[in-house]
Tab-separated table of C-alpha atoms in Angstrom:
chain	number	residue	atom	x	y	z
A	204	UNK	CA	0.000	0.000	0.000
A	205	UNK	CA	1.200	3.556	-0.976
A	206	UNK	CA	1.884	5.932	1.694
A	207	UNK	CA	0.278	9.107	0.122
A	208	UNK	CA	-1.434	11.699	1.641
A	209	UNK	CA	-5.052	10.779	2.521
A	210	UNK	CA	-5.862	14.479	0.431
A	211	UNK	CA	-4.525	12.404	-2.901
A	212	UNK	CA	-5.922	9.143	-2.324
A	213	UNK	CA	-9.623	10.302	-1.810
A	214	UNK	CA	-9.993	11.343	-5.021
A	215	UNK	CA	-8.554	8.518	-6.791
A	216	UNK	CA	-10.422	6.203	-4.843
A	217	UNK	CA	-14.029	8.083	-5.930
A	218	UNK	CA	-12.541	8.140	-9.149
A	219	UNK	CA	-12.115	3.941	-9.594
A	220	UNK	CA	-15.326	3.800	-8.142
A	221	UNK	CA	-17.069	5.804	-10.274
A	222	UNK	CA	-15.254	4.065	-13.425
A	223	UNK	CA	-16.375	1.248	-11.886
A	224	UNK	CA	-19.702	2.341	-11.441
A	225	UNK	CA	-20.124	3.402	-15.333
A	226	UNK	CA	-18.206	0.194	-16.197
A	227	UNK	CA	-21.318	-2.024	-14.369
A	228	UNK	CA	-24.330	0.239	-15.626
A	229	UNK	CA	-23.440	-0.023	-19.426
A	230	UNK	CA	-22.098	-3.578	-19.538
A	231	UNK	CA	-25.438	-4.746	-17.965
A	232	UNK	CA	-27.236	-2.288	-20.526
A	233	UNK	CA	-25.413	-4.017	-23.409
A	234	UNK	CA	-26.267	-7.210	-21.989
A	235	UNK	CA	-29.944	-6.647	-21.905
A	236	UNK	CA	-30.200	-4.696	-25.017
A	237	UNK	CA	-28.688	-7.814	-26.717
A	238	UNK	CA	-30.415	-10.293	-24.836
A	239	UNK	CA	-33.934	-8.568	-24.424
A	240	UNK	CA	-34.171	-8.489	-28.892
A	241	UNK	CA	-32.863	-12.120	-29.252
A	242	UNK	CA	-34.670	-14.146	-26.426
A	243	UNK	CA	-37.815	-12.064	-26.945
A	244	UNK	CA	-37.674	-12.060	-30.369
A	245	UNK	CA	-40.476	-14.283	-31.428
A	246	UNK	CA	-42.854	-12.606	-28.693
A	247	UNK	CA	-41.192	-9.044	-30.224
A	248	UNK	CA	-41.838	-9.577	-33.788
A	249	UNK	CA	-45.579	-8.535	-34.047
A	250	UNK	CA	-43.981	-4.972	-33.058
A	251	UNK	CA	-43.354	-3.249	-36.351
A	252	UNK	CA	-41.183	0.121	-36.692
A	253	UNK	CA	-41.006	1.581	-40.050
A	254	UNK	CA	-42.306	-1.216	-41.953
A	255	UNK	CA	-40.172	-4.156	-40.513
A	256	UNK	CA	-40.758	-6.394	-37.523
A	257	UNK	CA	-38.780	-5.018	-34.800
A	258	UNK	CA	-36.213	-7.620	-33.858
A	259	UNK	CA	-34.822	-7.287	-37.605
A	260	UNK	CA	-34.845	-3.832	-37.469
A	261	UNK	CA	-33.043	-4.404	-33.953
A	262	UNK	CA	-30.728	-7.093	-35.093
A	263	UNK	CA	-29.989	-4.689	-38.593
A	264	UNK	CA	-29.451	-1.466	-37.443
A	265	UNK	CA	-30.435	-0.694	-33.871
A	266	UNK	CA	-28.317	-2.683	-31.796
A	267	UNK	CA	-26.045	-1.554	-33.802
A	268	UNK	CA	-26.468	2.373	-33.322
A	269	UNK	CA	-27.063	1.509	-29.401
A	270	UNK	CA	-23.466	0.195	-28.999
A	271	UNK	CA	-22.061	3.353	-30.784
A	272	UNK	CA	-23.619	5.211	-28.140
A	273	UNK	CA	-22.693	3.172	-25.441
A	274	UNK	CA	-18.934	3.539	-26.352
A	275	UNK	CA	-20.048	7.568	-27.078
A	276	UNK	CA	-21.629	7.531	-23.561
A	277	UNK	CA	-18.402	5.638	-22.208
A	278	UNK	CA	-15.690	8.125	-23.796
A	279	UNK	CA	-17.726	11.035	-22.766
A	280	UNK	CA	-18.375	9.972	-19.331
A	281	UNK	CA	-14.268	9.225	-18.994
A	282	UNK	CA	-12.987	12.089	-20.140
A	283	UNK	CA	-14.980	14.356	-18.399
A	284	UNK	CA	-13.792	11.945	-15.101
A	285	UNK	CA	-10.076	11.976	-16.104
A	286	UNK	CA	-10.309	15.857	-16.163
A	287	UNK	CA	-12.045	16.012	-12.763
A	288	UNK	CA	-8.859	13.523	-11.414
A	289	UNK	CA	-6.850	16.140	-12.946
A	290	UNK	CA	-8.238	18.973	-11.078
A	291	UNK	CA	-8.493	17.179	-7.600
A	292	UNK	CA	-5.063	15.906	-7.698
A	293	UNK	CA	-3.388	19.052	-8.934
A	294	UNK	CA	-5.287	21.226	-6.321
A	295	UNK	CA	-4.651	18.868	-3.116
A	296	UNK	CA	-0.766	18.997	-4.112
């Protein structure tokens, strides 16, 4: 264990857990996007959206589109973190 100040440990250790955090939330959101269109797909498939049966539509483009913004949502959410580490460390020194 590193003997830092307690001033420069506190915010890395809110930092890790809010990576953590944002790690959990949009790898379980991934999970059940993906798993919510294929097991429910036969029970999904009398929903149409524009024209086609929604777990092909799903499966075609909008799984698709909702992992882009998961890995949008991810990058945001981390750089705006690593900037806030930034701050907190360089101010507490």
């Amino acid at each position: 264990m590193s003997q830092e100040p307690l001033s420069i440990r506190h915010p890395r250790d809110a930092y890790w857990r809010q990576v953590r955090r944002l790690t959990a939330v949009l790898l379980a959101s991934w999970f059940l996007l993906t798993f919510v269109v294929i097991f429910f797909a036969r029970e999904l498939s009398g929903v149409t959206l524009f024209g086609w049966p929604l777990p092909f539509y799903m499966a075609a483009q909008g799984l698709t589109l909702l992992y882009l913004a998961i890995v949008a949502i991810y990058m945001i959410r981390m750089r705006r973190l690593d900037r806030q580490l930034k701050s907190d460390t360089t101010n507490a020194r």
